[in-house]
Amino acid sequence: MTIGFGSTRRKEDARFIRGQGHYVDDVQLPGMLHGAVLRSPVAHARIVSIDTAAALQHPKVHAVITGADLGEQAWMPTMSADVQAVLATDKVRFQGQEVAFVVADDGYSARDALALIDVEYDPLPAVVDVRLALEPDAPVIRDDQPGRIDNHIFDWEAGDAAATAAIFARDDVVVIEQEMQFPRSHPAPMETCGAVADFDRVSEKLTVWCTTQAPHAHRTLYSLVSGLPEHRIRVISPDVGGGFGNKVPVYPGYICAIAAARMLGRPVKWMEDRSENLMSTGFARDFVMRGRMAATPEGKLLAVAVDVIADHGAFNATAQPSRYPAGFFSVFTGSYDVAAAHCAVTGVYTNKAPGGVAYACSFRIAEAVYLVERCVDCMAGELGLDPVELRLANLIRPDQFPYESKTGWVYDSGNYEAALLKALEIADYAGLRAEQAEKRSRGELMGIGLSFFTEAVGAGPRKHMDMFGLGMNDGAAIRISPSGTAQLSISVQTQGQGHETTFAQIVSAELGIATDDVDVIHGDTDTTPYGLGTYGSRSTPVSGAAAALAARKVRDRARIVAAAMLEVAAEDLEWTTGRWAVKGDPSQGASIAEIAVASRGPIELPLGIEAGLDAEAVYDPPNLTFPFGAYICVVDVDPGTAHVKVRRFIAVDDCGVRINPMIVEGQIHGGLTDGVGMALMEMIAFDEDGNCLGASLMDYLIPTAVEVPDWETGFTVTPSPHHPIGAKGIGESATVGSPPAIVNAICDALGVRHIDMPCTPSRVWDAMRSKGRPAQ
Amino acid sequence: MTVNGARQSADVEPRLLLVHFLRETLGLTGTHVGCDTSNCGACTVHLNGEAVKSCTLLAVQADGAEVKTIEGMGQEGALHPLQEAFWEHHGLQCGYCTPGMIMASADLLQRNPKPNEHEVREALAGNLCRCTGYHNIVKAVLAASES
């Protein structure tokens, strides 16, 4: 029997290792039909005509739906207050865009019928390079918006422009400036997106099984789009085969399946294939950043500034808090105490798929951390300092927390130096530098890269953060059975992060009930409290807090019941794990199980106290949590082939209190692998006509077991002072923190100032040649 | 064909992929589809004792063959050592690659009962995982090889 925190093995594994998980494509319903999407072969074109007659003649086809058939539902609202075409009506705006939806008896027939639809396109020039998208003669992509004359979406800034400019203007400072791209990548969860929609015409109730990280938010959006009231929509997110931010937005395929199910009165399944996933669902990153940093010649960092052009694709569908069009990018001052900072971000439409916030970015913090950690290394090079020394001299000190950054974030807690020293110790940093010097003397290219990052996760305080007007709070509800076991319903949705285990551990720690006796219910909007879902590493900070507070309500109720049972005043009782006992006489007490049965028995309770111990909490976090980490990467670059091998990677993370260290480590391992993918292999590229060049796993390369090393992890514990159990989020830290460590290591190996990701052999080769290194 | 020891027969279209036959005709949904280019290995099953990607075989090609899927691993109530090891060493998170990963690992251990870490990584290079970073999967396979 296990109680509370610790590395217990996972409850959910029992079904997954036997092939008994239940994912969306495993759903089979009587009479279920299968949908398939016809997609645009071109990036930008006016639609002249769509002829569906031949497809409708197909003996197994039940419907062919076009934008015209959807009427007002041909466009849907996005989470960034823009609209997105469900099925193209006037023109197509990216390659892979949804044009028509075929419903047939089976998936093979549905795809056969796609080939029978004849669409005539009138091609338009494609806008591909975001840096050219605002040129006066650039074609206007969103001519659906009345009065629009360009491709500009938004300008947003943070920090103090004047104070920052004043520092850069001083003649006693050293300034570096570096342009860098964080290229477009894709979360590419192993399970693609899909849905099964089922509409009961008698009860007028819609049930949608779908791959969503935010089932309640999806329900609200489905209601807005379909006109059905929310209480007649049930969204079920079953087991989800990875999300990584890809499964937050609402995609046209879901809406098409819902529309088809209502039209035909039969369940309709839609499952996209990998190419569709990569081409049309939420991409990540795609920031062109010009960073500047100022420091004293001795190495005191003074100011950071950055201008960003953000490529959002053809529709602004980025899923993020509505008042943060560039997410939380303004944490770009990172882990350093600077005097001034300023950022300006311009969002731009291009003829590409929508997205932006995804792939464990914590709302653009991946971009922010990359910017500042690259700039610090550029500055170290400029000043001739070791990147470790420069960081140690500028990290925010423990006594400065809570620390208010120059862009307005209040970091909750941190002991940065301790984490960095621990990483240096695990790595044997001095030994590594000695090894490097020795290898250099023999012409070998070894690089050592650092990254020290501060995350900001757990969105968020209702006052500042909302998604389409809904404050970013989350709930938890506990029901205690008369025999003392518990069911915890949560509003967040695991996609593999282990919530079924860790949330049981939170309740277990608070109430002393064995984790095996706590079942966690999630993903069904009919049976779980409302909340905004799992992304931005917000489950532990928000819903985890709600679970602890709900459990404390149970405990408070249990105290009152125990007082009645023991015929003492509640104030005379004290809690020791799992039991209320009389102060000074621990033999007089009642366990939570005894209290649970008594709470529903014939006991006389004080006036106003209801039977049972059930409780619910909705948590409005007072602040985000700010986990941090110190990462060190060691690479070897083959001078003959320019192939980069990540030989070692040391990751020291601090996420405050660790509910389940085994699961925390697993999250870090996965995120570090994302970092290797982004730094070395992954890119969704386009040619000048807007053809997507990364639309399958043949071209969009993700790391295998061979490309990554055994991960070396360490940790420190600096609890979040405002969180009920002192826990911070962790899920995205490694994805956010690792890319700059790898790129810094490659630059260190080659002796170059900067190289853009992905550092493929051809790019590294070019960088080596630019240094005048002879090919060997 | 024989699937997990039980005789199965069906009339199928020649173009039906084995993975769809297993999932949709037989209802064995432990075998997953993760890509459309034969890269990810989530659909890995055993065909006549060897690991194959069932998205890249026609069901008719498996006519008369012995097929084993994740549902056929382990005995009633007793997990296969690889299933135990993946559980114990946290070799899975979302669980989507897990069935294919376990089938590929079983194939490796049949050919090479005591692999080293490098051999495990090489053998699993046809199976992509987005959650675990492979570290714990490698540990699990090495642990299973010891049991």
mmCIF file of N, CA, C and O in Angstrom, chain A residues 370-434:
data_model
loop_
_atom_site.group_PDB
_atom_site.id
_atom_site.type_symbol
_atom_site.label_atom_id
_atom_site.label_comp_id
_atom_site.label_asym_id
_atom_site.label_seq_id
_atom_site.Cartn_x
_atom_site.Cartn_y
_atom_site.Cartn_z
ATOM 1 N N TYR A 370 15.342 30.429 -25.807
ATOM 2 C CA TYR A 370 16.335 30.281 -26.868
ATOM 3 C C TYR A 370 17.020 31.619 -27.144
ATOM 4 O O TYR A 370 18.260 31.694 -27.252
ATOM 5 N N LEU A 371 16.208 32.671 -27.229
ATOM 6 C CA LEU A 371 16.745 34.011 -27.519
ATOM 7 C C LEU A 371 17.767 34.426 -26.470
ATOM 8 O O LEU A 371 18.905 34.785 -26.794
ATOM 9 N N VAL A 372 17.378 34.349 -25.202
ATOM 10 C CA VAL A 372 18.261 34.909 -24.184
ATOM 11 C C VAL A 372 19.484 34.018 -23.981
ATOM 12 O O VAL A 372 20.603 34.517 -23.783
ATOM 13 N N GLU A 373 19.304 32.705 -24.074
ATOM 14 C CA GLU A 373 20.453 31.818 -23.841
ATOM 15 C C GLU A 373 21.448 31.850 -25.002
ATOM 16 O O GLU A 373 22.651 31.659 -24.794
ATOM 17 N N ARG A 374 20.956 32.123 -26.188
ATOM 18 C CA ARG A 374 21.898 32.329 -27.308
ATOM 19 C C ARG A 374 22.613 33.673 -27.162
ATOM 20 O O ARG A 374 23.811 33.794 -27.395
ATOM 21 N N CYS A 375 21.844 34.701 -26.760
ATOM 22 C CA CYS A 375 22.464 36.025 -26.612
ATOM 23 C C CYS A 375 23.534 36.004 -25.524
ATOM 24 O O CYS A 375 24.596 36.628 -25.682
ATOM 25 N N VAL A 376 23.278 35.294 -24.430
ATOM 26 C CA VAL A 376 24.281 35.245 -23.360
ATOM 27 C C VAL A 376 25.565 34.599 -23.889
ATOM 28 O O VAL A 376 26.674 35.062 -23.605
ATOM 29 N N ASP A 377 25.414 33.556 -24.698
ATOM 30 C CA ASP A 377 26.623 32.929 -25.238
ATOM 31 C C ASP A 377 27.344 33.858 -26.228
ATOM 32 O O ASP A 377 28.577 33.888 -26.256
ATOM 33 N N CYS A 378 26.567 34.573 -27.029
ATOM 34 C CA CYS A 378 27.196 35.536 -27.950
ATOM 35 C C CYS A 378 27.958 36.588 -27.146
ATOM 36 O O CYS A 378 29.065 36.994 -27.524
ATOM 37 N N MET A 379 27.334 37.036 -26.037
ATOM 38 C CA MET A 379 27.996 38.046 -25.199
ATOM 39 C C MET A 379 29.251 37.466 -24.550
ATOM 40 O O MET A 379 30.293 38.150 -24.483
ATOM 41 N N ALA A 380 29.179 36.237 -24.085
ATOM 42 C CA ALA A 380 30.363 35.617 -23.484
ATOM 43 C C ALA A 380 31.508 35.581 -24.495
ATOM 44 O O ALA A 380 32.666 35.876 -24.162
ATOM 45 N N GLY A 381 31.164 35.233 -25.742
ATOM 46 C CA GLY A 381 32.177 35.212 -26.781
ATOM 47 C C GLY A 381 32.755 36.595 -27.014
ATOM 48 O O GLY A 381 33.977 36.767 -27.169
ATOM 49 N N GLU A 382 31.886 37.602 -27.029
ATOM 50 C CA GLU A 382 32.305 38.986 -27.262
ATOM 51 C C GLU A 382 33.251 39.468 -26.162
ATOM 52 O O GLU A 382 34.227 40.167 -26.424
ATOM 53 N N LEU A 383 32.918 39.081 -24.924
ATOM 54 C CA LEU A 383 33.703 39.556 -23.780
ATOM 55 C C LEU A 383 34.891 38.651 -23.473
ATOM 56 O O LEU A 383 35.704 38.966 -22.609
ATOM 57 N N GLY A 384 34.952 37.509 -24.146
ATOM 58 C CA GLY A 384 36.027 36.566 -23.871
ATOM 59 C C GLY A 384 35.891 35.895 -22.515
ATOM 60 O O GLY A 384 36.879 35.532 -21.871
ATOM 61 N N LEU A 385 34.640 35.717 -22.072
ATOM 62 C CA LEU A 385 34.388 35.070 -20.780
ATOM 63 C C LEU A 385 33.869 33.660 -20.991
ATOM 64 O O LEU A 385 33.223 33.356 -22.004
ATOM 65 N N ASP A 386 34.098 32.810 -20.002
ATOM 66 C CA ASP A 386 33.492 31.486 -20.033
ATOM 67 C C ASP A 386 31.983 31.653 -19.834
ATOM 68 O O ASP A 386 31.549 32.417 -18.967
ATOM 69 N N PRO A 387 31.168 30.976 -20.638
ATOM 70 C CA PRO A 387 29.716 31.145 -20.502
ATOM 71 C C PRO A 387 29.201 30.785 -19.104
ATOM 72 O O PRO A 387 28.169 31.308 -18.685
ATOM 73 N N VAL A 388 29.897 29.916 -18.402
ATOM 74 C CA VAL A 388 29.500 29.602 -17.026
ATOM 75 C C VAL A 388 29.721 30.810 -16.129
ATOM 76 O O VAL A 388 28.853 31.196 -15.339
ATOM 77 N N GLU A 389 30.897 31.427 -16.274
ATOM 78 C CA GLU A 389 31.217 32.575 -15.419
ATOM 79 C C GLU A 389 30.235 33.718 -15.660
ATOM 80 O O GLU A 389 29.754 34.362 -14.721
ATOM 81 N N LEU A 390 29.930 33.960 -16.933
ATOM 82 C CA LEU A 390 29.009 35.062 -17.244
ATOM 83 C C LEU A 390 27.631 34.795 -16.622
ATOM 84 O O LEU A 390 27.006 35.697 -16.070
ATOM 85 N N ARG A 391 27.192 33.556 -16.680
ATOM 86 C CA ARG A 391 25.885 33.236 -16.098
ATOM 87 C C ARG A 391 25.935 33.356 -14.572
ATOM 88 O O ARG A 391 25.054 33.963 -13.958
ATOM 89 N N LEU A 392 26.962 32.779 -13.976
ATOM 90 C CA LEU A 392 27.043 32.815 -12.504
ATOM 91 C C LEU A 392 27.043 34.252 -11.985
ATOM 92 O O LEU A 392 26.473 34.540 -10.930
ATOM 93 N N ALA A 393 27.647 35.147 -12.761
ATOM 94 C CA ALA A 393 27.743 36.536 -12.301
ATOM 95 C C ALA A 393 26.423 37.281 -12.429
ATOM 96 O O ALA A 393 26.257 38.353 -11.841
ATOM 97 N N ASN A 394 25.500 36.736 -13.179
ATOM 98 C CA ASN A 394 24.287 37.501 -13.478
ATOM 99 C C ASN A 394 22.981 36.826 -13.074
ATOM 100 O O ASN A 394 21.909 37.419 -13.242
ATOM 101 N N LEU A 395 23.034 35.601 -12.586
ATOM 102 C CA LEU A 395 21.800 34.917 -12.200
ATOM 103 C C LEU A 395 21.105 35.669 -11.062
ATOM 104 O O LEU A 395 21.753 36.236 -10.174
ATOM 105 N N ILE A 396 19.801 35.655 -11.091
ATOM 106 C CA ILE A 396 19.026 36.233 -9.990
ATOM 107 C C ILE A 396 19.364 35.436 -8.728
ATOM 108 O O ILE A 396 19.422 34.205 -8.748
ATOM 109 N N ARG A 397 19.626 36.167 -7.622
ATOM 110 C CA ARG A 397 20.039 35.500 -6.383
ATOM 111 C C ARG A 397 18.823 35.005 -5.599
ATOM 112 O O ARG A 397 17.732 35.582 -5.699
ATOM 113 N N PRO A 398 19.024 33.994 -4.759
ATOM 114 C CA PRO A 398 17.895 33.445 -3.989
ATOM 115 C C PRO A 398 17.176 34.505 -3.165
ATOM 116 O O PRO A 398 15.940 34.475 -3.040
ATOM 117 N N ASP A 399 17.925 35.485 -2.612
ATOM 118 C CA ASP A 399 17.286 36.472 -1.736
ATOM 119 C C ASP A 399 16.494 37.519 -2.518
ATOM 120 O O ASP A 399 15.864 38.390 -1.922
ATOM 121 N N GLN A 400 16.524 37.444 -3.850
ATOM 122 C CA GLN A 400 15.759 38.405 -4.648
ATOM 123 C C GLN A 400 14.337 37.922 -4.945
ATOM 124 O O GLN A 400 13.553 38.663 -5.540
ATOM 125 N N PHE A 401 14.008 36.680 -4.565
ATOM 126 C CA PHE A 401 12.661 36.154 -4.844
ATOM 127 C C PHE A 401 11.718 36.508 -3.711
ATOM 128 O O PHE A 401 12.144 36.502 -2.550
ATOM 129 N N PRO A 402 10.439 36.793 -3.999
ATOM 130 C CA PRO A 402 9.865 36.894 -5.341
ATOM 131 C C PRO A 402 10.486 38.054 -6.112
ATOM 132 O O PRO A 402 10.596 39.146 -5.580
ATOM 133 N N TYR A 403 10.857 37.769 -7.359
ATOM 134 C CA TYR A 403 11.623 38.712 -8.173
ATOM 135 C C TYR A 403 10.732 39.282 -9.270
ATOM 136 O O TYR A 403 10.137 38.523 -10.046
ATOM 137 N N GLU A 404 10.646 40.576 -9.328
ATOM 138 C CA GLU A 404 9.856 41.189 -10.398
ATOM 139 C C GLU A 404 10.762 41.522 -11.571
ATOM 140 O O GLU A 404 11.706 42.309 -11.447
ATOM 141 N N SER A 405 10.471 40.913 -12.711
ATOM 142 C CA SER A 405 11.322 41.130 -13.886
ATOM 143 C C SER A 405 10.983 42.466 -14.532
ATOM 144 O O SER A 405 9.936 43.062 -14.251
ATOM 145 N N LYS A 406 11.850 42.901 -15.415
ATOM 146 C CA LYS A 406 11.667 44.204 -16.043
ATOM 147 C C LYS A 406 10.518 44.192 -17.058
ATOM 148 O O LYS A 406 10.155 45.229 -17.597
ATOM 149 N N THR A 407 9.965 43.048 -17.315
ATOM 150 C CA THR A 407 8.788 42.996 -18.178
ATOM 151 C C THR A 407 7.546 42.628 -17.381
ATOM 152 O O THR A 407 6.511 42.296 -17.944
ATOM 153 N N GLY A 408 7.659 42.639 -16.066
ATOM 154 C CA GLY A 408 6.461 42.544 -15.241
ATOM 155 C C GLY A 408 6.116 41.178 -14.662
ATOM 156 O O GLY A 408 5.106 41.026 -13.985
ATOM 157 N N TRP A 409 6.960 40.177 -14.906
ATOM 158 C CA TRP A 409 6.675 38.863 -14.314
ATOM 159 C C TRP A 409 7.222 38.809 -12.891
ATOM 160 O O TRP A 409 8.293 39.362 -12.623
ATOM 161 N N VAL A 410 6.497 38.159 -12.005
ATOM 162 C CA VAL A 410 6.979 38.004 -10.637
ATOM 163 C C VAL A 410 7.348 36.529 -10.432
ATOM 164 O O VAL A 410 6.475 35.672 -10.262
ATOM 165 N N TYR A 411 8.651 36.262 -10.507
ATOM 166 C CA TYR A 411 9.130 34.887 -10.349
ATOM 167 C C TYR A 411 8.910 34.467 -8.896
ATOM 168 O O TYR A 411 9.263 35.210 -7.972
ATOM 169 N N ASP A 412 8.382 33.277 -8.679
ATOM 170 C CA ASP A 412 7.973 32.915 -7.317
ATOM 171 C C ASP A 412 9.144 32.518 -6.417
ATOM 172 O O ASP A 412 9.240 32.954 -5.267
ATOM 173 N N SER A 413 10.030 31.668 -6.920
ATOM 174 C CA SER A 413 11.142 31.221 -6.071
ATOM 175 C C SER A 413 12.231 30.635 -6.950
ATOM 176 O O SER A 413 11.978 30.197 -8.079
ATOM 177 N N GLY A 414 13.442 30.622 -6.418
ATOM 178 C CA GLY A 414 14.523 30.021 -7.183
ATOM 179 C C GLY A 414 15.830 30.055 -6.415
ATOM 180 O O GLY A 414 16.082 30.961 -5.621
ATOM 181 N N ASN A 415 16.620 29.031 -6.641
ATOM 182 C CA ASN A 415 18.005 29.033 -6.169
ATOM 183 C C ASN A 415 18.850 28.581 -7.349
ATOM 184 O O ASN A 415 19.183 27.409 -7.504
ATOM 185 N N TYR A 416 19.104 29.546 -8.220
ATOM 186 C CA TYR A 416 19.673 29.241 -9.527
ATOM 187 C C TYR A 416 21.119 28.751 -9.419
ATOM 188 O O TYR A 416 21.518 27.798 -10.091
ATOM 189 N N GLU A 417 21.878 29.436 -8.578
ATOM 190 C CA GLU A 417 23.291 29.093 -8.495
ATOM 191 C C GLU A 417 23.465 27.637 -8.049
ATOM 192 O O GLU A 417 24.301 26.909 -8.583
ATOM 193 N N ALA A 418 22.638 27.223 -7.093
ATOM 194 C CA ALA A 418 22.751 25.846 -6.597
ATOM 195 C C ALA A 418 22.506 24.834 -7.720
ATOM 196 O O ALA A 418 23.202 23.823 -7.837
ATOM 197 N N ALA A 419 21.501 25.126 -8.553
ATOM 198 C CA ALA A 419 21.189 24.198 -9.653
ATOM 199 C C ALA A 419 22.331 24.172 -10.670
ATOM 200 O O ALA A 419 22.724 23.100 -11.159
ATOM 201 N N LEU A 420 22.875 25.351 -10.982
ATOM 202 C CA LEU A 420 23.960 25.391 -11.966
ATOM 203 C C LEU A 420 25.202 24.676 -11.431
ATOM 204 O O LEU A 420 25.840 23.899 -12.158
ATOM 205 N N LEU A 421 25.509 24.907 -10.165
ATOM 206 C CA LEU A 421 26.690 24.240 -9.597
ATOM 207 C C LEU A 421 26.507 22.720 -9.603
ATOM 208 O O LEU A 421 27.451 21.971 -9.847
ATOM 209 N N LYS A 422 25.276 22.289 -9.338
ATOM 210 C CA LYS A 422 25.019 20.851 -9.343
ATOM 211 C C LYS A 422 25.242 20.264 -10.749
ATOM 212 O O LYS A 422 25.843 19.195 -10.901
ATOM 213 N N ALA A 423 24.753 20.978 -11.758
ATOM 214 C CA ALA A 423 24.939 20.493 -13.136
ATOM 215 C C ALA A 423 26.429 20.447 -13.494
ATOM 216 O O ALA A 423 26.903 19.498 -14.132
ATOM 217 N N LEU A 424 27.157 21.478 -13.075
ATOM 218 C CA LEU A 424 28.596 21.521 -13.373
ATOM 219 C C LEU A 424 29.313 20.348 -12.717
ATOM 220 O O LEU A 424 30.230 19.747 -13.289
ATOM 221 N N GLU A 425 28.846 20.024 -11.508
ATOM 222 C CA GLU A 425 29.466 18.921 -10.777
ATOM 223 C C GLU A 425 29.187 17.577 -11.459
ATOM 224 O O GLU A 425 30.090 16.768 -11.662
ATOM 225 N N ILE A 426 27.914 17.355 -11.839
ATOM 226 C CA ILE A 426 27.576 16.088 -12.509
ATOM 227 C C ILE A 426 28.376 15.962 -13.805
ATOM 228 O O ILE A 426 28.879 14.899 -14.152
ATOM 229 N N ALA A 427 28.482 17.106 -14.515
ATOM 230 C CA ALA A 427 29.158 17.062 -15.811
ATOM 231 C C ALA A 427 30.677 16.962 -15.670
ATOM 232 O O ALA A 427 31.352 16.558 -16.604
ATOM 233 N N ASP A 428 31.198 17.326 -14.504
ATOM 234 C CA ASP A 428 32.641 17.551 -14.335
ATOM 235 C C ASP A 428 33.092 18.570 -15.382
ATOM 236 O O ASP A 428 33.865 18.264 -16.296
ATOM 237 N N TYR A 429 32.550 19.781 -15.231
ATOM 238 C CA TYR A 429 32.745 20.815 -16.252
ATOM 239 C C TYR A 429 34.228 21.087 -16.515
ATOM 240 O O TYR A 429 34.655 21.172 -17.670
ATOM 241 N N ALA A 430 35.002 21.178 -15.443
ATOM 242 C CA ALA A 430 36.436 21.449 -15.635
ATOM 243 C C ALA A 430 37.081 20.315 -16.429
ATOM 244 O O ALA A 430 37.899 20.545 -17.332
ATOM 245 N N GLY A 431 36.680 19.106 -16.110
ATOM 246 C CA GLY A 431 37.206 17.957 -16.834
ATOM 247 C C GLY A 431 36.824 17.991 -18.308
ATOM 248 O O GLY A 431 37.627 17.657 -19.185
ATOM 249 N N LEU A 432 35.584 18.405 -18.562
ATOM 250 C CA LEU A 432 35.129 18.501 -19.953
ATOM 251 C C LEU A 432 35.946 19.536 -20.727
ATOM 252 O O LEU A 432 36.327 19.305 -21.874
ATOM 253 N N ARG A 433 36.187 20.689 -20.095
ATOM 254 C CA ARG A 433 36.967 21.719 -20.791
ATOM 255 C C ARG A 433 38.405 21.230 -21.057
ATOM 256 O O ARG A 433 38.968 21.524 -22.112
ATOM 257 N N ALA A 434 38.931 20.478 -20.117
ATOM 258 C CA ALA A 434 40.284 19.938 -20.319
ATOM 259 C C ALA A 434 40.289 18.929 -21.472
ATOM 260 O O ALA A 434 41.168 18.941 -22.338
#
